[in-house]
Structures are given as C-alpha cells and as structure tokens.
mmCIF file of C-alpha atoms and ligand atoms in Angstrom:
data_model
loop_
_atom_site.group_PDB
_atom_site.id
_atom_site.type_symbol
_atom_site.label_atom_id
_atom_site.label_comp_id
_atom_site.label_asym_id
_atom_site.label_seq_id
_atom_site.Cartn_x
_atom_site.Cartn_y
_atom_site.Cartn_z
ATOM 1 C CA MET X 1215 24.424 -14.635 14.396
ATOM 2 C CA HIS X 1216 21.517 -13.540 16.558
ATOM 3 C CA VAL X 1217 18.245 -15.278 15.648
ATOM 4 C CA LEU X 1218 14.917 -13.930 16.883
ATOM 5 C CA ILE X 1219 12.016 -16.383 16.980
ATOM 6 C CA LEU X 1220 8.556 -14.866 17.406
ATOM 7 C CA GLY X 1221 7.019 -17.675 19.419
ATOM 8 C CA GLY X 1222 3.978 -18.853 21.330
ATOM 9 C CA THR X 1223 3.576 -22.145 19.453
ATOM 10 C CA THR X 1224 4.777 -25.750 19.706
ATOM 11 C CA GLU X 1225 6.683 -25.246 16.443
ATOM 12 C CA ALA X 1226 8.517 -22.190 17.784
ATOM 13 C CA ARG X 1227 9.633 -24.159 20.832
ATOM 14 C CA ARG X 1228 10.767 -27.047 18.646
ATOM 15 C CA LEU X 1229 12.781 -24.663 16.472
ATOM 16 C CA ALA X 1230 14.496 -23.223 19.561
ATOM 17 C CA GLU X 1231 15.360 -26.806 20.586
ATOM 18 C CA LEU X 1232 16.811 -27.539 17.147
ATOM 19 C CA LEU X 1233 18.953 -24.387 17.239
ATOM 20 C CA ASP X 1234 20.013 -24.814 20.870
ATOM 21 C CA GLY X 1235 23.775 -25.286 21.123
ATOM 22 C CA VAL X 1236 24.470 -24.704 17.408
ATOM 23 C CA PRO X 1237 27.907 -23.017 17.369
ATOM 24 C CA GLY X 1238 27.833 -19.372 16.330
ATOM 25 C CA LEU X 1239 24.118 -18.844 17.027
ATOM 26 C CA THR X 1240 22.462 -16.842 19.780
ATOM 27 C CA VAL X 1241 18.740 -17.593 19.890
ATOM 28 C CA THR X 1242 16.068 -15.451 21.519
ATOM 29 C CA THR X 1243 12.407 -16.481 21.610
ATOM 30 C CA SER X 1244 9.853 -13.735 22.075
ATOM 31 C CA LEU X 1245 6.530 -14.427 23.807
ATOM 32 C CA ALA X 1246 3.575 -12.051 23.970
ATOM 33 C CA GLY X 1247 2.957 -12.795 27.656
ATOM 34 C CA ARG X 1248 -0.671 -13.904 27.200
ATOM 35 C CA VAL X 1249 -0.267 -17.255 28.999
ATOM 36 C CA ALA X 1250 0.357 -17.133 32.758
ATOM 37 C CA SER X 1251 2.858 -20.018 32.873
ATOM 38 C CA PRO X 1252 4.100 -20.724 29.337
ATOM 39 C CA ARG X 1253 6.202 -23.739 28.400
ATOM 40 C CA LEU X 1254 9.596 -22.134 27.968
ATOM 41 C CA PRO X 1255 11.990 -22.996 25.128
ATOM 42 C CA PRO X 1256 15.771 -23.297 25.547
ATOM 43 C CA GLY X 1257 17.838 -20.207 24.800
ATOM 44 C CA GLU X 1258 17.029 -16.651 25.785
ATOM 45 C CA VAL X 1259 13.403 -15.669 26.279
ATOM 46 C CA ARG X 1260 11.892 -12.191 26.281
ATOM 47 C CA VAL X 1261 8.256 -11.502 27.162
ATOM 48 C CA GLY X 1262 5.849 -8.739 26.099
ATOM 49 C CA GLY X 1263 5.059 -6.638 23.035
ATOM 50 C CA PHE X 1264 7.725 -4.647 21.198
ATOM 51 C CA GLY X 1265 5.588 -1.550 20.717
ATOM 52 C CA GLY X 1266 4.376 -2.098 17.167
ATOM 53 C CA ALA X 1267 6.387 -2.606 13.991
ATOM 54 C CA GLU X 1268 8.567 0.401 14.878
ATOM 55 C CA GLY X 1269 9.460 -1.083 18.262
ATOM 56 C CA LEU X 1270 10.343 -4.397 16.671
ATOM 57 C CA THR X 1271 12.448 -2.623 14.019
ATOM 58 C CA ALA X 1272 14.427 -0.889 16.767
ATOM 59 C CA TRP X 1273 14.857 -4.167 18.649
ATOM 60 C CA LEU X 1274 16.170 -5.930 15.521
ATOM 61 C CA ARG X 1275 18.678 -3.124 14.914
ATOM 62 C CA GLU X 1276 19.844 -2.762 18.530
ATOM 63 C CA ARG X 1277 20.368 -6.503 19.021
ATOM 64 C CA ARG X 1278 21.915 -6.913 15.554
ATOM 65 C CA VAL X 1279 19.500 -9.670 14.647
ATOM 66 C CA GLY X 1280 20.686 -11.564 11.552
ATOM 67 C CA ALA X 1281 17.594 -13.732 10.952
ATOM 68 C CA LEU X 1282 13.958 -13.436 12.052
ATOM 69 C CA VAL X 1283 11.547 -16.381 12.176
ATOM 70 C CA ASP X 1284 7.867 -15.569 12.594
ATOM 71 C CA ALA X 1285 6.708 -18.761 14.304
ATOM 72 C CA THR X 1286 3.596 -17.232 15.845
ATOM 73 C CA HIS X 1287 0.197 -18.889 15.708
ATOM 74 C CA PRO X 1288 -1.535 -18.752 12.286
ATOM 75 C CA PHE X 1289 -4.174 -16.472 13.863
ATOM 76 C CA ALA X 1290 -1.647 -13.963 15.264
ATOM 77 C CA GLY X 1291 -2.135 -11.803 12.160
ATOM 78 C CA THR X 1292 -1.114 -8.476 13.704
ATOM 79 C CA MET X 1293 2.248 -9.753 14.908
ATOM 80 C CA SER X 1294 2.920 -11.314 11.499
ATOM 81 C CA ARG X 1295 2.187 -8.021 9.730
ATOM 82 C CA HIS X 1296 4.494 -6.191 12.142
ATOM 83 C CA ALA X 1297 7.216 -8.789 11.571
ATOM 84 C CA ALA X 1298 7.023 -8.320 7.784
ATOM 85 C CA ARG X 1299 7.214 -4.545 8.092
ATOM 86 C CA ALA X 1300 10.024 -4.521 10.666
ATOM 87 C CA ALA X 1301 12.103 -7.058 8.727
ATOM 88 C CA ALA X 1302 11.839 -4.894 5.605
ATOM 89 C CA LEU X 1303 12.757 -1.698 7.510
ATOM 90 C CA ALA X 1304 15.692 -3.268 9.385
ATOM 91 C CA ARG X 1305 16.730 -5.326 6.316
ATOM 92 C CA VAL X 1306 16.663 -8.587 8.239
ATOM 93 C CA PRO X 1307 15.824 -11.843 6.386
ATOM 94 C CA LEU X 1308 12.408 -13.144 7.494
ATOM 95 C CA LEU X 1309 10.860 -16.596 7.296
ATOM 96 C CA ALA X 1310 7.342 -17.555 8.404
ATOM 97 C CA LEU X 1311 7.006 -20.950 10.097
ATOM 98 C CA ARG X 1312 3.360 -22.007 9.653
ATOM 99 C CA ARG X 1313 1.915 -25.410 10.360
ATOM 100 C CA PRO X 1314 -0.492 -26.452 7.579
ATOM 101 C CA GLY X 1315 -4.216 -25.968 8.144
ATOM 102 C CA TRP X 1316 -6.635 -28.871 8.569
ATOM 103 C CA THR X 1317 -8.602 -30.306 5.654
ATOM 104 C CA PRO X 1318 -11.981 -32.044 5.939
ATOM 105 C CA GLY X 1319 -12.039 -35.812 5.455
ATOM 106 C CA GLU X 1320 -14.703 -38.332 4.491
ATOM 107 C CA GLY X 1321 -17.737 -37.929 6.735
ATOM 108 C CA ASP X 1322 -16.873 -34.451 8.024
ATOM 109 C CA ASP X 1323 -19.651 -31.853 8.229
ATOM 110 C CA TRP X 1324 -17.645 -28.607 8.239
ATOM 111 C CA HIS X 1325 -19.049 -25.105 7.986
ATOM 112 C CA GLU X 1326 -16.497 -22.417 7.140
ATOM 113 C CA ALA X 1327 -16.613 -18.986 8.754
ATOM 114 C CA GLY X 1328 -14.457 -15.951 8.009
ATOM 115 C CA SER X 1329 -14.475 -14.693 11.611
ATOM 116 C CA SER X 1330 -15.754 -15.445 15.119
ATOM 117 C CA GLU X 1331 -18.771 -13.227 14.362
ATOM 118 C CA GLU X 1332 -19.606 -15.294 11.270
ATOM 119 C CA ALA X 1333 -19.176 -18.484 13.305
ATOM 120 C CA ALA X 1334 -21.584 -17.151 15.954
ATOM 121 C CA ALA X 1335 -24.156 -16.320 13.264
ATOM 122 C CA LEU X 1336 -24.054 -19.913 11.971
ATOM 123 C CA LEU X 1337 -24.504 -21.579 15.363
ATOM 124 C CA PRO X 1338 -28.279 -21.314 16.113
ATOM 125 C CA ALA X 1339 -29.069 -23.305 12.938
ATOM 126 C CA LEU X 1340 -26.546 -26.019 13.789
ATOM 127 C CA GLY X 1341 -27.002 -26.937 17.445
ATOM 128 C CA ARG X 1342 -27.851 -26.043 21.050
ATOM 129 C CA ARG X 1343 -24.833 -27.308 23.041
ATOM 130 C CA VAL X 1344 -21.604 -25.863 21.726
ATOM 131 C CA PHE X 1345 -18.007 -26.944 22.333
ATOM 132 C CA LEU X 1346 -16.123 -23.651 21.805
ATOM 133 C CA THR X 1347 -12.362 -24.051 21.357
ATOM 134 C CA THR X 1348 -11.377 -20.700 19.859
ATOM 135 C CA GLY X 1349 -9.391 -19.544 22.892
ATOM 136 C CA ARG X 1350 -10.120 -17.099 25.670
ATOM 137 C CA MET X 1351 -9.664 -13.908 23.619
ATOM 138 C CA GLY X 1352 -12.565 -14.036 21.140
ATOM 139 C CA LEU X 1353 -15.551 -14.942 23.339
ATOM 140 C CA ALA X 1354 -17.348 -11.607 22.951
ATOM 141 C CA ALA X 1355 -18.594 -12.634 19.491
ATOM 142 C CA PHE X 1356 -20.612 -15.434 21.126
ATOM 143 C CA ALA X 1357 -21.899 -13.368 24.066
ATOM 144 C CA GLY X 1358 -25.370 -12.651 22.643
ATOM 145 C CA LEU X 1359 -26.322 -16.285 22.064
ATOM 146 C CA ASP X 1360 -28.447 -16.692 25.194
ATOM 147 C CA ASP X 1361 -30.420 -19.711 23.906
ATOM 148 C CA LEU X 1362 -27.279 -21.829 23.525
ATOM 149 C CA TRP X 1363 -25.131 -23.580 26.130
ATOM 150 C CA PHE X 1364 -21.333 -23.440 25.764
ATOM 151 C CA LEU X 1365 -18.463 -25.567 26.933
ATOM 152 C CA VAL X 1366 -15.524 -23.155 26.608
ATOM 153 C CA ARG X 1367 -12.033 -24.630 26.674
ATOM 154 C CA SER X 1368 -9.014 -22.366 27.143
ATOM 155 C CA VAL X 1369 -5.558 -22.410 28.739
ATOM 156 C CA ASP X 1370 -6.156 -19.439 31.042
ATOM 157 C CA PRO X 1371 -9.478 -18.044 32.353
ATOM 158 C CA PRO X 1372 -11.352 -15.933 29.772
ATOM 159 C CA GLU X 1373 -11.816 -12.214 30.367
ATOM 160 C CA GLY X 1374 -14.459 -9.811 29.097
ATOM 161 C CA PRO X 1375 -17.900 -10.556 27.673
ATOM 162 C CA ARG X 1376 -18.825 -14.203 27.252
ATOM 163 C CA PRO X 1377 -21.953 -16.300 26.643
ATOM 164 C CA ALA X 1378 -24.497 -16.243 29.469
ATOM 165 C CA HIS X 1379 -24.706 -20.046 29.729
ATOM 166 C CA ALA X 1380 -21.133 -21.296 29.729
ATOM 167 C CA ARG X 1381 -18.972 -23.765 31.567
ATOM 168 C CA ILE X 1382 -15.254 -22.989 31.448
ATOM 169 C CA LEU X 1383 -12.771 -25.825 31.130
ATOM 170 C CA LEU X 1384 -9.160 -24.772 31.773
ATOM 171 C CA GLU X 1385 -6.969 -27.228 29.888
ATOM 172 C CA ARG X 1386 -3.920 -27.122 27.669
ATOM 173 C CA GLY X 1387 -3.289 -29.587 24.794
ATOM 174 C CA PRO X 1388 -2.213 -31.984 23.508
ATOM 175 C CA PHE X 1389 -5.584 -33.728 23.768
ATOM 176 C CA THR X 1390 -6.351 -37.416 23.176
ATOM 177 C CA LEU X 1391 -9.056 -38.916 20.985
ATOM 178 C CA ASP X 1392 -10.482 -40.863 23.935
ATOM 179 C CA GLY X 1393 -10.592 -37.694 26.021
ATOM 180 C CA GLU X 1394 -12.318 -35.715 23.266
ATOM 181 C CA ARG X 1395 -14.882 -38.490 22.648
ATOM 182 C CA GLU X 1396 -15.715 -38.516 26.358
ATOM 183 C CA LEU X 1397 -15.965 -34.734 26.481
ATOM 184 C CA LEU X 1398 -18.429 -34.565 23.557
ATOM 185 C CA ARG X 1399 -20.505 -37.424 24.951
ATOM 186 C CA GLY X 1400 -20.415 -36.324 28.579
ATOM 187 C CA HIS X 1401 -21.600 -32.777 27.836
ATOM 188 C CA HIS X 1402 -24.101 -33.793 25.112
ATOM 189 C CA ILE X 1403 -22.343 -31.509 22.642
ATOM 190 C CA ASP X 1404 -24.104 -31.135 19.292
ATOM 191 C CA VAL X 1405 -21.821 -28.615 17.523
ATOM 192 C CA VAL X 1406 -18.092 -27.769 17.716
ATOM 193 C CA VAL X 1407 -16.399 -24.434 16.923
ATOM 194 C CA THR X 1408 -12.691 -24.223 16.155
ATOM 195 C CA LYS X 1409 -10.128 -22.038 14.442
ATOM 196 C CA ASP X 1410 -8.259 -23.699 11.574
ATOM 197 C CA SER X 1411 -5.179 -23.842 13.794
ATOM 198 C CA GLY X 1412 -3.756 -27.014 12.238
ATOM 199 C CA GLY X 1413 -1.322 -29.351 14.007
ATOM 200 C CA ALA X 1414 -1.714 -32.659 15.806
ATOM 201 C CA ALA X 1415 -2.114 -31.425 19.398
ATOM 202 C CA THR X 1416 -5.702 -30.220 19.048
ATOM 203 C CA ALA X 1417 -6.841 -32.290 16.025
ATOM 204 C CA PRO X 1418 -8.495 -35.196 17.952
ATOM 205 C CA LYS X 1419 -11.618 -33.070 18.552
ATOM 206 C CA LEU X 1420 -12.180 -33.124 14.768
ATOM 207 C CA THR X 1421 -11.981 -36.913 14.633
ATOM 208 C CA ALA X 1422 -14.286 -37.217 17.649
ATOM 209 C CA ALA X 1423 -16.785 -34.838 15.991
ATOM 210 C CA ARG X 1424 -16.665 -36.861 12.750
ATOM 211 C CA GLU X 1425 -17.293 -40.110 14.645
ATOM 212 C CA ALA X 1426 -20.244 -38.549 16.477
ATOM 213 C CA VAL X 1427 -21.554 -37.041 13.186
ATOM 214 C CA LEU X 1428 -21.469 -33.506 14.615
ATOM 215 C CA PRO X 1429 -21.226 -30.299 12.584
ATOM 216 C CA VAL X 1430 -17.990 -28.319 13.046
ATOM 217 C CA VAL X 1431 -17.716 -24.576 12.426
ATOM 218 C CA VAL X 1432 -14.166 -23.889 11.224
ATOM 219 C CA ILE X 1433 -12.884 -20.304 11.326
ATOM 220 C CA ARG X 1434 -10.576 -19.604 8.376
ATOM 221 C CA ARG X 1435 -7.037 -18.294 8.878
ATOM 222 C CA PRO X 1436 -6.119 -14.699 8.129
ATOM 223 C CA PRO X 1437 -3.989 -14.485 4.976
ATOM 224 C CA PRO X 1438 -0.214 -14.669 5.561
ATOM 225 C CA PRO X 1439 1.767 -11.477 4.861
ATOM 226 C CA GLU X 1440 2.585 -11.120 1.173
ATOM 227 C CA GLY X 1441 6.087 -11.813 -0.049
ATOM 228 C CA VAL X 1442 7.258 -13.665 3.064
ATOM 229 C CA PRO X 1443 8.629 -17.169 2.412
ATOM 230 C CA VAL X 1444 6.844 -19.863 4.412
ATOM 231 C CA THR X 1445 7.979 -23.254 5.696
ATOM 232 C CA PRO X 1446 5.625 -25.767 7.353
ATOM 233 C CA THR X 1447 8.130 -27.448 9.695
ATOM 234 C CA PRO X 1448 10.613 -26.465 12.412
ATOM 235 C CA GLU X 1449 13.238 -28.562 10.589
ATOM 236 C CA GLY X 1450 12.711 -26.480 7.424
ATOM 237 C CA ALA X 1451 13.110 -23.303 9.484
ATOM 238 C CA ALA X 1452 16.318 -24.618 11.117
ATOM 239 C CA ASP X 1453 17.765 -25.305 7.637
ATOM 240 C CA TRP X 1454 16.847 -21.766 6.568
ATOM 241 C CA VAL X 1455 18.595 -20.313 9.649
ATOM 242 C CA ALA X 1456 21.708 -22.354 8.829
ATOM 243 C CA GLU X 1457 21.647 -20.938 5.261
ATOM 244 C CA GLN X 1458 21.407 -17.381 6.586
ATOM 245 C CA ALA X 1459 24.357 -17.976 8.929
ATOM 246 C CA ALA X 1460 26.427 -19.532 6.109
ATOM 247 C CA ARG X 1461 25.718 -16.520 3.844
ATOM 248 C CA ARG X 1462 27.096 -14.144 6.462
ATOM 249 C CA THR X 1463 30.386 -16.026 6.728
ATOM 250 C CA ASP X 1464 30.845 -16.405 2.915
HETATM 251 P P1 NAP C 1863 -1.632 -10.647 17.637
HETATM 252 O O1 NAP C 1863 -3.046 -10.263 17.809
HETATM 253 O O2 NAP C 1863 -1.156 -10.946 16.257
HETATM 254 O O3 NAP C 1863 -0.649 -9.545 18.227
HETATM 255 C C1 NAP C 1863 -1.088 -8.481 19.074
HETATM 256 C C2 NAP C 1863 0.133 -7.871 19.726
HETATM 257 O O4 NAP C 1863 0.689 -8.766 20.689
HETATM 258 C C3 NAP C 1863 1.290 -7.590 18.775
HETATM 259 O O5 NAP C 1863 1.088 -6.380 18.073
HETATM 260 C C4 NAP C 1863 2.461 -7.571 19.718
HETATM 261 O O6 NAP C 1863 2.509 -6.358 20.470
HETATM 262 C C5 NAP C 1863 2.105 -8.661 20.708
HETATM 263 N N1 NAP C 1863 2.672 -9.963 20.331
HETATM 264 C C6 NAP C 1863 2.069 -10.976 19.675
HETATM 265 N N2 NAP C 1863 2.884 -12.035 19.558
HETATM 266 C C7 NAP C 1863 4.048 -11.683 20.152
HETATM 267 C C8 NAP C 1863 5.295 -12.330 20.369
HETATM 268 N N3 NAP C 1863 5.510 -13.596 19.966
HETATM 269 N N4 NAP C 1863 6.273 -11.646 21.029
HETATM 270 C C9 NAP C 1863 6.067 -10.383 21.455
HETATM 271 N N5 NAP C 1863 4.918 -9.707 21.282
HETATM 272 C C10 NAP C 1863 3.911 -10.349 20.644
HETATM 273 O O7 NAP C 1863 -1.285 -11.889 18.588
HETATM 274 P P2 NAP C 1863 -2.266 -12.897 19.355
HETATM 275 O O8 NAP C 1863 -3.144 -13.558 18.373
HETATM 276 O O9 NAP C 1863 -2.843 -12.169 20.528
HETATM 277 O O10 NAP C 1863 -1.201 -13.969 19.876
HETATM 278 C C11 NAP C 1863 -0.339 -13.653 20.945
HETATM 279 C C12 NAP C 1863 0.616 -14.802 21.166
HETATM 280 O O11 NAP C 1863 -0.111 -16.002 21.437
HETATM 281 C C13 NAP C 1863 1.503 -15.089 19.959
HETATM 282 O O12 NAP C 1863 2.791 -15.370 20.461
HETATM 283 C C14 NAP C 1863 0.885 -16.334 19.334
HETATM 284 O O13 NAP C 1863 1.858 -17.135 18.702
HETATM 285 C C15 NAP C 1863 0.265 -17.015 20.540
HETATM 286 N N6 NAP C 1863 -0.955 -17.781 20.233
HETATM 287 C C16 NAP C 1863 -2.005 -17.195 19.608
HETATM 288 C C17 NAP C 1863 -3.139 -17.941 19.331
HETATM 289 C C18 NAP C 1863 -4.312 -17.347 18.601
HETATM 290 O O14 NAP C 1863 -5.294 -18.087 18.369
HETATM 291 N N7 NAP C 1863 -4.291 -16.088 18.197
HETATM 292 C C19 NAP C 1863 -3.199 -19.287 19.720
HETATM 293 C C20 NAP C 1863 -2.092 -19.868 20.364
HETATM 294 C C21 NAP C 1863 -0.983 -19.100 20.625
HETATM 295 P P3 NAP C 1863 3.393 -5.097 20.001
HETATM 296 O O15 NAP C 1863 2.654 -4.479 18.851
HETATM 297 O O16 NAP C 1863 3.475 -4.244 21.225
HETATM 298 O O17 NAP C 1863 4.745 -5.633 19.579
#
C-alpha cells in the first residue's frame, strides 16, 4: 500500500520513521518546500505544491495511494482543506495527525487572538519589546507598529513587509528553557507572541514567559476540517495506517 504523508512537522517525520521498513508499505512524505534545508524523513520525499485540491486528487489517483495522513502544521489550514477535499474525491481514507494545543497554567497571563492582525492590535497595550515567534510568513500584520521593537525568530529569513524596528534571529527548535530565559532577559522582552502550535520543541518560551511574569499573545488555531478523524500522536497514526493496510488484504 502506498501511504502519502503531508509533512513539514516533527510528527510527520516521526510517523515516516515508524513506517520505515514495514513490509508491504511504500511511504512518501510531501513537503511544501518553504524551508531551505529541511530535516528529511526516511522513505520517499517529494517537494512542492500539488496544484490545489484537484492536483492532489490526481496525484492520489496516479500513484494509487491507499492511505493519506495529513500531518501538516496545525496552522497549515489551506493544505488541510485541500487534503479533505482530495481524499473525498479520490476515495482515499484520510487521517489528520495533530499535536494538541497548549493550555495556560497557573501564573500564565495569556491573551487570545484569532489572527496575526488581532495579535498586532493587542500589542501596544501590552508591551514595548516584543518576542515574535509566529514564523517568517505572517510578519506583514506587525509592520505598522513603529513604536515597538521586535525580536523576530524564524528558521529562514523573512520576506516581505516587516516591522521597522526588528532584529531577526535565525534559529530552528527545539529550544531549551535556559536558552529562552536568557533570550527574554538579554533583549529586555516585555511581551511574547506565539501561535498555538503545541508540542514540546517550542514550549519552553511559555515557561520562561510565565517565570518572568510576561504577557503572551496566543494566536488560536484554524478549525480542523470537518469530518476528518484526528489522532494526536505519530504512534496513533501508524496504528491507523496498519488498519488501512489490513483492510485491503482482508
Ligand atoms: P498552507 O498555507 O496550508 O498551504 C499553502 C499551499 O502550500 C498549499 O495549498 C499547497 O500548495 C502547499 N503545501 C502546503 N503544505 C504542503 C505539503 N506538505 N506538501 C506539498 N504542498 C504543500 O501551508 P503553510 O502554512 O504555508 O505550511 C507549509 C508547510 O510548512 C506545511 O508542510 C506545514 O506543515 C509546514 N509548517 C507550517 C507552519 C505554519 O505555521 N503555518 C509551521 C511549521 C511548519 P498546492 O495548493 O499547490 O498543493
């Protein structure tokens, strides 16, 4: 059975590792091509868009894909919608692999926002020196905030409009609590902005912010596509793939 994993996350890579070498499975991971030097999973890898839901439908049919796992980032809402549509059109079983979101703990001062624009609107009332960790794609929303200073952390250099007063820090997680504490202290950060990405790799910034009693603006996730079953772990997704393969040989 040919399994297509829509990737770009730690969980997608872990799933490819779990499925690597399983007899009877061919595994392809698809990456969007946004990151210049991605960490590659085992198995086959293809890079670049499919050309919308129609392109993905054609790909699923041509390659006789027997199971599709949408293991994209929780904020990759367009790809997830395309996956749901293409799976329905090509009649391929689909599972979404989504790490759980973060929840505030004792002492957290979180401010929820529905979008980057909403997050930007909240900032002037919360602080002057912002640690912005929403990735290199959505900086335009913060571009008009000329009275604030930004520390922008991203894997690759940002493109397009960005805040006037910004220092760019090119780093890829996982990050440590000690490192995050030092970063907040060293740059005199007084407010943090993050997406509700979930997962352990980038969570230490939240603990460091709590310790330093800093407000955190948390951008909510887009809703997952309706009717698609979801599992929170790569192990759960590997079990689901095994079930799909067993059904085909029944
Ligand atoms: P998006 O806005 O949901 O998708 C935009 C377009 O990018 C899709 O329509 C598709 O092009 C292409 N695409 C996205 N994911 C793809 C994949 N895995 N394989 C092939 N094509 C893909 O996606 P995004 O938010 O830009 O995320 C792009 C990639 O980065 C995803 O793989 C995601 O897992 C990863 N990522 C995203 C974030 C984030 O915060 N958004 C963070 C970490 C990693 P076509 O329509 O041409 O098929």
